[in-house]
Coordinates of C-alpha atoms in Angstrom, one line a residue:
Chain A
M129 CA -9.9 -21.4 -41.2
N130 CA -12.7 -22.6 -39.0
P131 CA -13.0 -20.5 -35.9
R132 CA -13.4 -23.7 -33.8
F133 CA -9.7 -24.4 -34.5
L134 CA -8.6 -20.8 -34.3
G135 CA -9.6 -20.4 -30.7
P136 CA -7.4 -23.3 -29.4
L137 CA -4.6 -22.2 -31.7
F138 CA -4.5 -18.7 -30.3
M139 CA -4.9 -19.9 -26.8
A140 CA -2.0 -22.4 -27.0
P141 CA 1.0 -20.0 -26.2
V142 CA -0.7 -18.4 -23.2
A143 CA -1.9 -21.7 -21.9
L144 CA 1.5 -23.3 -22.3
F145 CA 3.2 -20.4 -20.6
L146 CA 0.9 -20.5 -17.6
L147 CA 1.1 -24.2 -17.4
V148 CA 4.9 -23.9 -17.0
G149 CA 5.0 -20.6 -15.1
F150 CA 2.0 -21.0 -12.8
A151 CA 0.8 -24.6 -12.4
T152 CA 4.3 -26.2 -12.3
P153 CA 5.6 -24.1 -9.5
I154 CA 2.6 -24.9 -7.4
V155 CA 3.0 -28.6 -8.1
I156 CA 6.7 -28.3 -7.1
V157 CA 5.8 -26.6 -3.8
G158 CA 3.3 -29.4 -3.2
W159 CA 6.0 -32.0 -3.8
Y160 CA 8.4 -30.1 -1.5
S161 CA 5.8 -30.1 1.2
L162 CA 5.8 -33.9 1.3
M163 CA 9.6 -34.2 1.8
E164 CA 11.3 -35.0 5.1
P165 CA 11.6 -32.0 7.4
R166 CA 14.7 -29.9 6.8
S167 CA 15.6 -31.7 3.6
F168 CA 16.6 -29.7 0.5
G169 CA 16.3 -32.3 -2.2
L170 CA 13.2 -33.5 -4.0
T171 CA 14.0 -37.2 -3.5
S172 CA 13.3 -38.2 0.1
D173 CA 10.4 -40.5 1.2
L174 CA 7.0 -38.9 1.1
T175 CA 5.7 -37.8 4.5
L176 CA 2.9 -35.7 6.0
A177 CA 5.0 -34.7 8.9
N178 CA 5.2 -31.0 7.7
Y179 CA 1.5 -30.7 7.6
R180 CA 1.2 -32.2 11.0
S181 CA 3.6 -29.7 12.5
A182 CA 2.0 -26.9 10.5
L183 CA -1.3 -27.6 12.2
T184 CA 0.1 -28.1 15.7
E185 CA 3.1 -25.8 16.1
G186 CA 1.4 -22.5 16.6
Y187 CA 1.0 -21.2 13.1
G188 CA -2.7 -20.6 13.9
A189 CA -2.0 -17.0 14.9
P190 CA -0.4 -15.8 11.6
F191 CA -3.1 -17.6 9.6
Y192 CA -5.9 -16.2 11.8
W193 CA -4.4 -12.7 11.5
S194 CA -4.0 -12.7 7.8
I195 CA -7.5 -14.1 7.1
L196 CA -9.1 -11.7 9.6
G197 CA -7.1 -8.8 8.1
A198 CA -8.2 -9.8 4.6
F199 CA -11.8 -10.1 5.7
V200 CA -12.0 -6.8 7.6
T201 CA -10.2 -5.0 4.8
T202 CA -12.5 -6.4 2.1
L203 CA -15.6 -5.4 4.0
S204 CA -14.3 -1.8 4.7
C205 CA -13.2 -1.4 1.1
A206 CA -16.7 -2.5 -0.1
V207 CA -18.5 -0.1 2.3
I208 CA -16.3 2.8 1.1
A209 CA -16.2 1.9 -2.6
W210 CA -19.9 1.3 -3.1
P211 CA -21.1 4.9 -2.6
T212 CA -17.9 6.1 -4.5
A213 CA -18.7 3.9 -7.5
K214 CA -22.3 5.0 -7.6
M215 CA -21.3 8.7 -7.5
L216 CA -18.7 8.3 -10.2
H217 CA -21.2 6.3 -12.3
A218 CA -23.9 9.0 -11.8
R219 CA -21.7 11.9 -12.9
A220 CA -21.1 11.3 -16.6
G221 CA -18.5 13.1 -18.6
R222 CA -15.1 14.7 -18.2
G223 CA -15.2 15.3 -14.4
A224 CA -15.9 11.7 -13.5
A225 CA -13.2 10.5 -16.0
V226 CA -10.6 12.8 -14.4
I227 CA -11.5 11.6 -10.9
T228 CA -11.5 8.0 -11.9
G229 CA -8.1 8.5 -13.6
L230 CA -6.7 10.2 -10.4
I231 CA -7.9 7.2 -8.3
A232 CA -6.2 4.8 -10.7
V233 CA -2.8 6.5 -10.6
P234 CA -1.7 5.3 -7.1
I235 CA -2.1 1.7 -8.2
F236 CA 1.0 2.2 -10.4
V237 CA 3.0 3.8 -7.7
S238 CA 5.0 1.1 -5.9
E239 CA 3.6 -0.3 -2.7
S240 CA 6.9 0.5 -1.0
V241 CA 6.7 4.1 -1.9
R242 CA 3.1 4.5 -0.8
L243 CA 3.5 2.7 2.5
F244 CA 6.7 4.6 3.2
G245 CA 4.7 7.8 2.6
L246 CA 2.0 6.6 5.0
S247 CA 4.6 5.9 7.7
L248 CA 6.1 9.3 7.2
F249 CA 2.7 10.8 7.5
L250 CA 1.8 8.9 10.7
M251 CA 5.3 9.2 12.3
P252 CA 5.2 10.6 15.8
G253 CA 7.1 13.9 16.7
G254 CA 8.4 15.2 13.4
G255 CA 6.1 13.2 11.1
I256 CA 4.1 15.1 8.5
L257 CA 0.8 14.9 10.4
A258 CA 2.1 15.3 14.0
G259 CA 4.7 18.0 13.0
S260 CA 2.1 20.0 11.1
L261 CA -0.4 19.9 13.9
K262 CA 2.2 20.9 16.4
A263 CA 3.5 23.8 14.3
L264 CA 0.0 25.1 13.3
F265 CA -2.1 24.5 16.4
G266 CA 0.4 23.6 19.1
V267 CA -1.4 20.2 19.5
S268 CA 0.7 17.1 20.3
I269 CA -0.7 13.8 19.1
G270 CA 0.4 10.2 19.5
T271 CA 0.8 7.7 16.7
V272 CA -0.9 4.6 15.5
L273 CA 2.3 3.5 13.9
N274 CA 3.5 0.0 14.9
T275 CA 0.1 -1.1 15.9
K276 CA -2.4 -3.5 14.3
L277 CA -4.6 -0.5 13.4
A278 CA -1.7 0.9 11.3
V279 CA -1.5 -2.4 9.4
Y280 CA -5.3 -2.3 8.7
L281 CA -5.0 1.3 7.5
G282 CA -2.2 0.3 5.2
L283 CA -4.2 -2.7 3.8
L284 CA -7.2 -0.5 3.3
Y285 CA -5.2 2.2 1.6
V286 CA -3.3 -0.1 -0.8
H287 CA -6.3 -2.3 -1.8
F288 CA -9.1 0.3 -2.1
P289 CA -8.6 0.8 -5.9
F290 CA -8.7 -3.0 -6.5
M291 CA -12.2 -3.0 -5.0
L292 CA -13.4 0.2 -6.6
F293 CA -12.6 -0.6 -10.3
P294 CA -14.4 -3.9 -10.6
L295 CA -17.3 -2.3 -8.6
L296 CA -17.4 0.5 -11.2
L297 CA -18.0 -2.2 -13.9
G298 CA -20.6 -3.8 -11.7
V299 CA -22.5 -0.6 -10.9
A300 CA -22.6 0.1 -14.7
L301 CA -24.8 -3.1 -15.0
I302 CA -27.6 -1.5 -13.0
P303 CA -30.2 0.0 -15.4
Q304 CA -31.5 3.3 -13.9
D305 CA -35.1 2.5 -15.0
R306 CA -35.1 -0.5 -12.7
V307 CA -34.2 1.6 -9.7
D308 CA -36.8 4.2 -10.7
A309 CA -39.4 1.5 -11.1
A310 CA -38.7 0.0 -7.7
R311 CA -38.9 3.5 -6.2
D312 CA -42.2 4.1 -7.9
L313 CA -43.6 0.9 -6.5
G314 CA -42.8 2.1 -3.1
A315 CA -39.5 0.5 -2.2
N316 CA -37.4 2.5 0.3
R317 CA -33.7 3.2 -0.1
W318 CA -32.6 0.1 1.8
Q319 CA -35.0 -2.2 -0.2
V320 CA -33.7 -0.7 -3.5
L321 CA -30.1 -1.4 -2.4
R322 CA -30.8 -4.9 -1.2
E323 CA -33.3 -6.2 -3.8
V324 CA -32.3 -4.3 -7.0
E325 CA -28.9 -2.7 -6.9
L326 CA -26.8 -5.2 -5.1
P327 CA -28.0 -8.3 -7.1
L328 CA -27.4 -6.5 -10.4
A329 CA -24.0 -5.2 -9.5
L330 CA -23.0 -8.5 -7.9
P331 CA -20.5 -9.7 -10.6
G332 CA -18.4 -6.5 -10.0
L333 CA -18.7 -6.7 -6.3
A334 CA -17.7 -10.3 -6.3
I335 CA -14.6 -9.8 -8.4
G336 CA -13.6 -6.7 -6.4
A337 CA -14.0 -8.6 -3.1
L338 CA -12.2 -11.6 -4.4
L339 CA -9.3 -9.5 -5.6
T340 CA -9.1 -7.5 -2.4
F341 CA -9.3 -10.6 -0.2
V342 CA -6.7 -12.6 -2.1
L343 CA -4.2 -9.7 -2.3
C344 CA -4.7 -9.1 1.5
I345 CA -4.0 -12.7 2.3
G346 CA -0.6 -12.4 0.8
A347 CA 0.1 -8.9 1.9
N348 CA 3.3 -8.5 4.0
A349 CA 4.7 -5.1 3.1
E350 CA 2.0 -3.4 5.2
S351 CA 3.0 -5.2 8.4
A352 CA 6.7 -4.8 7.7
I353 CA 6.6 -1.1 7.1
L354 CA 3.7 0.1 9.3
G355 CA 3.2 -2.7 11.9
G356 CA 6.7 -2.9 13.5
Q357 CA 6.5 -6.1 15.6
A358 CA 2.7 -5.8 16.1
V359 CA 1.8 -8.7 13.9
T360 CA 3.3 -11.7 12.1
V361 CA 1.4 -12.2 8.8
V362 CA 1.3 -15.6 7.3
T363 CA 3.6 -14.8 4.3
R364 CA 6.1 -13.5 6.8
A365 CA 5.9 -16.7 8.8
I366 CA 6.4 -18.7 5.6
E367 CA 9.4 -16.6 4.6
Q368 CA 11.0 -17.2 8.0
R369 CA 10.8 -20.9 7.4
F370 CA 12.6 -20.6 4.1
S371 CA 15.3 -18.1 5.3
Y372 CA 16.2 -18.2 9.0
A373 CA 14.9 -21.7 9.8
Q374 CA 16.2 -23.3 6.6
D375 CA 13.3 -25.6 6.7
W376 CA 12.0 -25.6 3.1
P377 CA 9.5 -28.5 3.3
M378 CA 7.9 -26.8 6.3
G379 CA 7.7 -23.5 4.4
A380 CA 6.3 -25.4 1.4
A381 CA 3.6 -27.0 3.6
L382 CA 2.5 -23.6 4.9
T383 CA 2.5 -22.3 1.4
M384 CA 0.2 -25.1 0.3
L385 CA -2.2 -24.3 3.2
V386 CA -2.4 -20.7 2.1
T387 CA -3.0 -21.9 -1.5
L388 CA -5.8 -24.1 -0.2
V389 CA -7.4 -21.2 1.7
T390 CA -7.2 -19.1 -1.5
A391 CA -8.6 -21.8 -3.7
L392 CA -11.5 -22.4 -1.4
V393 CA -12.4 -18.7 -1.7
V394 CA -11.6 -18.2 -5.4
F395 CA -13.1 -21.2 -7.1
P396 CA -16.7 -20.9 -5.8
V397 CA -16.9 -17.2 -6.6
L398 CA -15.1 -17.3 -10.0
S399 CA -17.2 -20.2 -11.2
R400 CA -20.4 -18.2 -10.7
V401 CA -19.3 -14.9 -12.2
D402 CA -19.6 -14.4 -15.9
L403 CA -16.6 -12.4 -16.9
N404 CA -17.9 -11.8 -20.4
R405 CA -20.9 -9.9 -19.0
L406 CA -18.7 -7.8 -16.8
I407 CA -16.1 -6.6 -19.3
R408 CA -18.3 -6.5 -22.4
R409 CA -19.6 -3.0 -23.1
Chain B
M138 CA -27.0 12.1 -1.3
K139 CA -26.8 15.8 -2.1
K140 CA -24.4 17.0 -4.7
P141 CA -22.1 19.1 -2.4
L142 CA -21.9 16.2 0.0
Q143 CA -20.9 13.9 -2.9
T144 CA -18.2 16.4 -4.0
L145 CA -16.9 16.5 -0.5
W146 CA -16.8 12.7 -0.3
L147 CA -15.0 12.3 -3.6
T148 CA -12.5 15.1 -2.6
A149 CA -11.9 13.4 0.7
I150 CA -11.1 10.1 -1.1
L151 CA -8.7 11.7 -3.5
I152 CA -6.9 13.6 -0.7
L153 CA -6.6 10.4 1.4
L154 CA -5.2 8.6 -1.6
Y155 CA -2.6 11.2 -2.3
V156 CA -1.6 12.2 1.2
P157 CA 1.1 9.4 1.5
I158 CA 2.5 10.2 -1.9
L159 CA 2.6 13.9 -1.0
S160 CA 4.3 13.0 2.3
V161 CA 7.2 11.3 0.5
I162 CA 7.6 14.4 -1.7
L163 CA 7.6 16.7 1.4
A164 CA 10.0 14.5 3.3
S165 CA 12.4 14.5 0.3
L166 CA 12.7 18.3 0.4
A167 CA 15.1 18.5 3.4
N168 CA 18.5 16.9 3.9
T169 CA 18.5 16.3 7.6
R170 CA 19.3 13.0 9.4
Y171 CA 16.1 12.9 11.3
M172 CA 12.7 13.5 10.0
R173 CA 11.4 16.8 11.6
F174 CA 8.5 18.3 9.8
P175 CA 7.9 21.2 9.1
H176 CA 11.5 21.5 7.9
R177 CA 13.6 24.4 9.1
N178 CA 15.8 24.3 6.0
W179 CA 14.1 23.2 2.9
S180 CA 16.6 21.9 0.3
I181 CA 17.0 19.8 -2.7
G182 CA 20.2 18.3 -1.3
A183 CA 18.7 14.8 -1.2
Y184 CA 18.1 15.0 -4.9
T185 CA 21.7 16.0 -5.7
D186 CA 22.8 13.2 -3.5
A187 CA 20.5 10.7 -5.2
F188 CA 21.7 11.8 -8.7
S189 CA 25.4 11.6 -7.7
Q190 CA 25.0 8.0 -6.5
H191 CA 25.8 5.4 -9.1
E192 CA 23.3 3.0 -7.4
T193 CA 20.4 5.2 -8.4
L194 CA 21.1 4.6 -12.1
V195 CA 21.7 0.9 -11.6
L196 CA 18.4 0.5 -9.8
H197 CA 16.4 2.3 -12.5
L198 CA 18.2 0.4 -15.2
V199 CA 17.3 -3.0 -13.7
S200 CA 13.7 -2.0 -13.2
F201 CA 13.5 -0.6 -16.7
K202 CA 15.0 -3.8 -18.3
V203 CA 12.5 -6.0 -16.5
A204 CA 9.5 -3.8 -17.2
A205 CA 10.4 -3.3 -20.9
L206 CA 10.8 -7.0 -21.5
V207 CA 7.7 -7.8 -19.6
T208 CA 5.8 -5.3 -21.7
I209 CA 7.0 -6.7 -25.1
L210 CA 6.5 -10.3 -24.1
S211 CA 3.1 -9.8 -22.5
L212 CA 1.8 -7.9 -25.5
L213 CA 2.9 -10.6 -27.9
L214 CA 1.4 -13.4 -25.9
A215 CA -1.7 -11.5 -24.6
T216 CA -2.8 -10.4 -28.1
L217 CA -3.1 -14.1 -29.1
G218 CA -4.6 -15.0 -25.7
A219 CA -7.2 -12.2 -26.1
M220 CA -8.2 -13.4 -29.5
A221 CA -9.1 -16.8 -28.0
F222 CA -10.7 -15.0 -25.0
A223 CA -13.0 -12.6 -26.9
R224 CA -12.8 -12.9 -30.7
Y225 CA -13.5 -16.5 -31.4
D226 CA -16.2 -18.8 -30.2
W227 CA -14.9 -22.2 -29.5
R228 CA -15.5 -25.2 -27.3
G229 CA -13.7 -24.9 -24.0
R230 CA -13.6 -21.1 -24.2
S231 CA -15.5 -20.5 -20.9
I232 CA -13.1 -22.9 -19.1
Y233 CA -10.1 -21.1 -20.7
Q234 CA -11.5 -17.7 -19.6
K235 CA -11.7 -18.9 -16.0
L236 CA -8.3 -20.6 -16.0
V237 CA -6.4 -17.8 -17.6
V238 CA -7.3 -15.3 -14.9
L239 CA -6.4 -17.6 -12.0
P240 CA -2.9 -16.1 -11.5
I241 CA -4.5 -12.7 -10.8
F242 CA -6.4 -14.3 -8.0
F243 CA -3.4 -15.8 -6.3
P244 CA -1.4 -14.1 -3.5
Q245 CA 1.6 -12.6 -5.1
P246 CA 4.2 -13.2 -2.3
V247 CA 3.1 -16.9 -2.3
L248 CA 3.5 -17.0 -6.0
G249 CA 7.0 -15.5 -5.7
L250 CA 8.0 -18.1 -3.1
A251 CA 6.6 -20.9 -5.3
M252 CA 8.7 -19.5 -8.2
L253 CA 11.8 -19.4 -6.1
L254 CA 11.4 -23.1 -5.3
F255 CA 10.6 -23.8 -9.0
F256 CA 13.8 -22.1 -10.2
S257 CA 15.9 -23.9 -7.5
A258 CA 14.4 -27.3 -8.5
L259 CA 15.4 -26.6 -12.1
G260 CA 18.9 -25.4 -11.0
I261 CA 18.4 -21.9 -12.3
T262 CA 20.1 -19.0 -10.5
P263 CA 17.6 -16.2 -10.0
S264 CA 18.5 -12.9 -11.6
W265 CA 16.5 -10.1 -13.3
K266 CA 15.7 -12.5 -16.1
T267 CA 13.8 -14.9 -13.7
A268 CA 12.0 -11.8 -12.4
V269 CA 10.7 -11.1 -15.9
F270 CA 9.4 -14.6 -16.0
A271 CA 7.7 -14.2 -12.6
H272 CA 6.2 -10.8 -13.5
L273 CA 4.8 -12.3 -16.7
V274 CA 2.8 -15.0 -14.9
W275 CA 0.9 -12.3 -13.0
I276 CA 0.8 -9.5 -15.7
L277 CA 0.0 -11.6 -18.8
P278 CA -3.5 -12.5 -17.6
I279 CA -4.2 -8.8 -16.8
V280 CA -3.0 -7.6 -20.2
T281 CA -5.1 -10.4 -21.8
L282 CA -8.2 -9.0 -20.0
V283 CA -7.4 -5.4 -21.0
I284 CA -7.0 -6.3 -24.7
S285 CA -10.1 -8.6 -24.5
I286 CA -12.2 -5.6 -23.3
R287 CA -11.3 -3.8 -26.6
L288 CA -11.8 -6.9 -28.7
F289 CA -15.4 -7.4 -27.4
G290 CA -16.3 -4.2 -29.1
Y291 CA -14.9 -5.5 -32.4
D292 CA -17.2 -6.5 -35.3
P293 CA -15.6 -9.5 -37.1
A294 CA -17.8 -8.7 -40.1
Q295 CA -15.3 -5.9 -41.0
E296 CA -12.7 -8.6 -41.7
D297 CA -15.1 -10.5 -43.9
A298 CA -16.0 -7.2 -45.7
A299 CA -12.3 -6.4 -46.3
R300 CA -11.7 -10.0 -47.6
D301 CA -14.7 -9.7 -49.9
L302 CA -13.2 -6.5 -51.3
G303 CA -10.0 -8.5 -52.2
A304 CA -7.7 -7.8 -49.2
S305 CA -5.2 -10.6 -48.4
R306 CA -5.0 -12.2 -45.0
W307 CA -2.0 -10.0 -44.1
Q308 CA -3.7 -6.8 -45.4
V309 CA -6.8 -7.6 -43.3
L310 CA -4.6 -8.0 -40.2
R311 CA -2.6 -4.9 -40.9
E312 CA -5.3 -2.5 -42.0
V313 CA -8.4 -3.7 -40.2
T314 CA -7.7 -5.8 -37.1
L315 CA -4.6 -4.1 -35.7
P316 CA -5.8 -0.5 -36.1
H317 CA -8.9 -1.5 -34.2
L318 CA -6.9 -3.2 -31.5
A319 CA -4.3 -0.4 -31.2
P320 CA -5.9 1.4 -28.2
G321 CA -6.2 -2.0 -26.4
L322 CA -2.6 -2.7 -27.1
I323 CA -1.4 0.7 -26.0
S324 CA -3.3 0.5 -22.7
G325 CA -2.3 -3.1 -22.2
G326 CA 1.3 -2.2 -22.7
L327 CA 1.0 0.7 -20.2
F328 CA -0.5 -1.7 -17.6
A329 CA 2.2 -4.2 -18.2
F330 CA 5.0 -1.6 -17.9
L331 CA 3.7 0.2 -14.8
L332 CA 2.7 -2.9 -12.9
S333 CA 6.1 -4.5 -13.5
W334 CA 7.9 -1.2 -12.7
S335 CA 6.1 -0.9 -9.3
N336 CA 6.0 -4.6 -8.4
L337 CA 7.4 -5.5 -5.0
P338 CA 6.1 -8.9 -3.9
L339 CA 7.2 -10.9 -6.9
S340 CA 10.5 -9.1 -7.3
I341 CA 11.6 -9.7 -3.7
F342 CA 11.7 -13.5 -4.2
T343 CA 12.8 -13.8 -7.8
T344 CA 15.5 -11.2 -8.7
G345 CA 18.4 -13.0 -6.9
A346 CA 21.4 -10.8 -6.7
D347 CA 19.8 -8.0 -8.8
T348 CA 17.7 -5.4 -7.1
T349 CA 14.7 -3.5 -8.6
L350 CA 13.8 0.0 -7.4
P351 CA 10.7 -1.1 -5.3
E352 CA 12.8 -3.8 -3.6
W353 CA 15.6 -1.4 -2.7
L354 CA 13.1 1.1 -1.3
F355 CA 11.4 -1.6 0.7
S356 CA 14.7 -2.7 2.3
R357 CA 15.7 0.9 3.1
V358 CA 12.2 1.9 4.3
A359 CA 11.9 -1.0 6.7
T360 CA 15.3 -0.3 8.3
N361 CA 15.8 3.4 8.9
Y362 CA 15.1 6.9 7.7
A363 CA 17.2 8.8 5.2
P364 CA 16.1 11.7 3.0
V365 CA 17.9 10.2 0.0
V366 CA 15.5 7.3 0.1
S367 CA 12.5 9.7 -0.3
A368 CA 14.3 11.4 -3.1
I369 CA 14.9 8.2 -5.0
A370 CA 11.3 7.1 -4.4
V371 CA 10.2 10.4 -6.0
I372 CA 12.5 10.1 -8.9
G373 CA 11.4 6.5 -9.6
T374 CA 7.7 7.5 -9.4
L375 CA 8.2 10.5 -11.6
A376 CA 9.9 8.3 -14.2
S377 CA 6.9 6.0 -14.4
V378 CA 4.5 8.9 -14.4
A379 CA 6.4 10.5 -17.3
I380 CA 6.2 7.2 -19.3
G381 CA 2.5 6.9 -18.5
L382 CA 1.8 10.5 -19.7
V383 CA 3.8 9.9 -23.0
V384 CA 1.8 6.7 -23.7
L385 CA -1.5 8.4 -22.9
A386 CA -0.7 11.2 -25.2
A387 CA 0.1 8.7 -27.9
L388 CA -3.2 7.0 -27.3
R389 CA -5.0 10.4 -27.7
M390 CA -3.2 11.2 -30.9
Q391 CA -3.9 7.7 -32.2
R392 CA -7.6 8.2 -31.5
R393 CA -7.7 11.6 -33.1
A394 CA -6.0 10.2 -36.2
A395 CA -8.5 7.4 -36.3
R396 CA -11.4 9.8 -36.1
Q397 CA -10.0 12.0 -38.8
S398 CA -9.4 9.1 -41.2
S399 CA -12.9 7.7 -40.6
S400 CA -14.4 11.2 -41.2
A401 CA -12.3 11.6 -44.3
S402 CA -13.4 8.3 -45.7
A403 CA -17.0 9.2 -44.8
S404 CA -16.7 12.5 -46.7
I405 CA -15.2 10.6 -49.7
S406 CA -18.1 8.2 -49.8
T407 CA -20.7 10.8 -49.5
S408 CA -19.3 13.1 -52.1

């Protein structure tokens, strides 16, 4: 059969599934967001009242916090993951493969387990860190638990591998002879980074940053387990609309706003990155 | 950077990544009401408690049912999707490549909430089956990418060669295409299983009255401390690690067999 037809044929089941499972729910949320406040059906008159109250009724703080948290986490992940990716790439062979594998394992341990572990570690008094320090050195320390800092640490900890792995693919796109050539021509370390390495590794960096940012926008387990009452993240605010407040259209409007923010970040980046180049060996 | 410094950096990263996991294991090794580390009495009482609770079994079974179904369905669909992604060149492929990965770049809790509204609009009561559907939306694109990476290294000329030598379409699929794809399918399946097994944000909204392991842990962890929670967290994690190791061992054996058969055929052709 002609490959021009085989492509669409093989694509059809996946495309159909995602149309039903991904696009339709978003359309339905969009429809809900236009219903009268506090209605549960899908048949009331269309109104923009929910969006008006979403923009005026103090949801700014959760939005601000989630976007800021996502931004700071993405930046810190990139700063830590960049040298790590370069080191792993430079060490060929078994050692690097083992380290890479060990970094990958925690991705598959549930977020609830890892964040629970982090909270046990940071717990004051009899926590793993505080208890050990007290027993070994007689030093008493406080705790960052239930503060914003703890939430940032949790975000950083959970999302670091999501930045590292795309970045590893990106760093693999840098040919060593280009770096050597730039050095020979007198470029200093900073110039090599800015003018040679970063542009060449950009597809990986962009995908990693995108993934980290988007996952952080939605993250709510970190603040629930580590943050106490320190912050209300945007997904928590939305959830409260649906559960306690029983105001589905309002929750739907907030959901659509988060979707909008995500789309504004995702589409420009994704349309510029060539996935083929990144994953083809 | 100097080599010892690099080793130090990488070691520090690994330690930091594993400290929380280690903390759960340490916390599970005492059966006291309050967390007081270092434990005065180390014990495995929390584990005997965990194993004697019927709930432990139920939680694992629900998580397993969901993850197993997600694995099978995503492998079936993603193999087709990957062929369209990496094997064939067709009009609209680049648009398809961008659209199919969109669910990966969407906040999961938001996706979970959207699913919940979707099910309620359709009049479907959420249960573990709807969670399978929800997990698939997020995991299917990932598995498609994993299989595509393998497919990019595939030379379609092999199929033509086999056909020229008289192989039927079915024989080509069974003896040329699938063996080459096998490592991609195995790692794709592993991704699907483990990501579903450990998923929290989608499960929270889409399992209805059923509860998966990560969900149960989340609800307990957020309320108060009990050693049995740590013990169940360790058991659930070990279960997934065991499955991962078995699959990786299978992958290795498969690779070795492939190498042997290719060297065997090479020696036949040279002799």
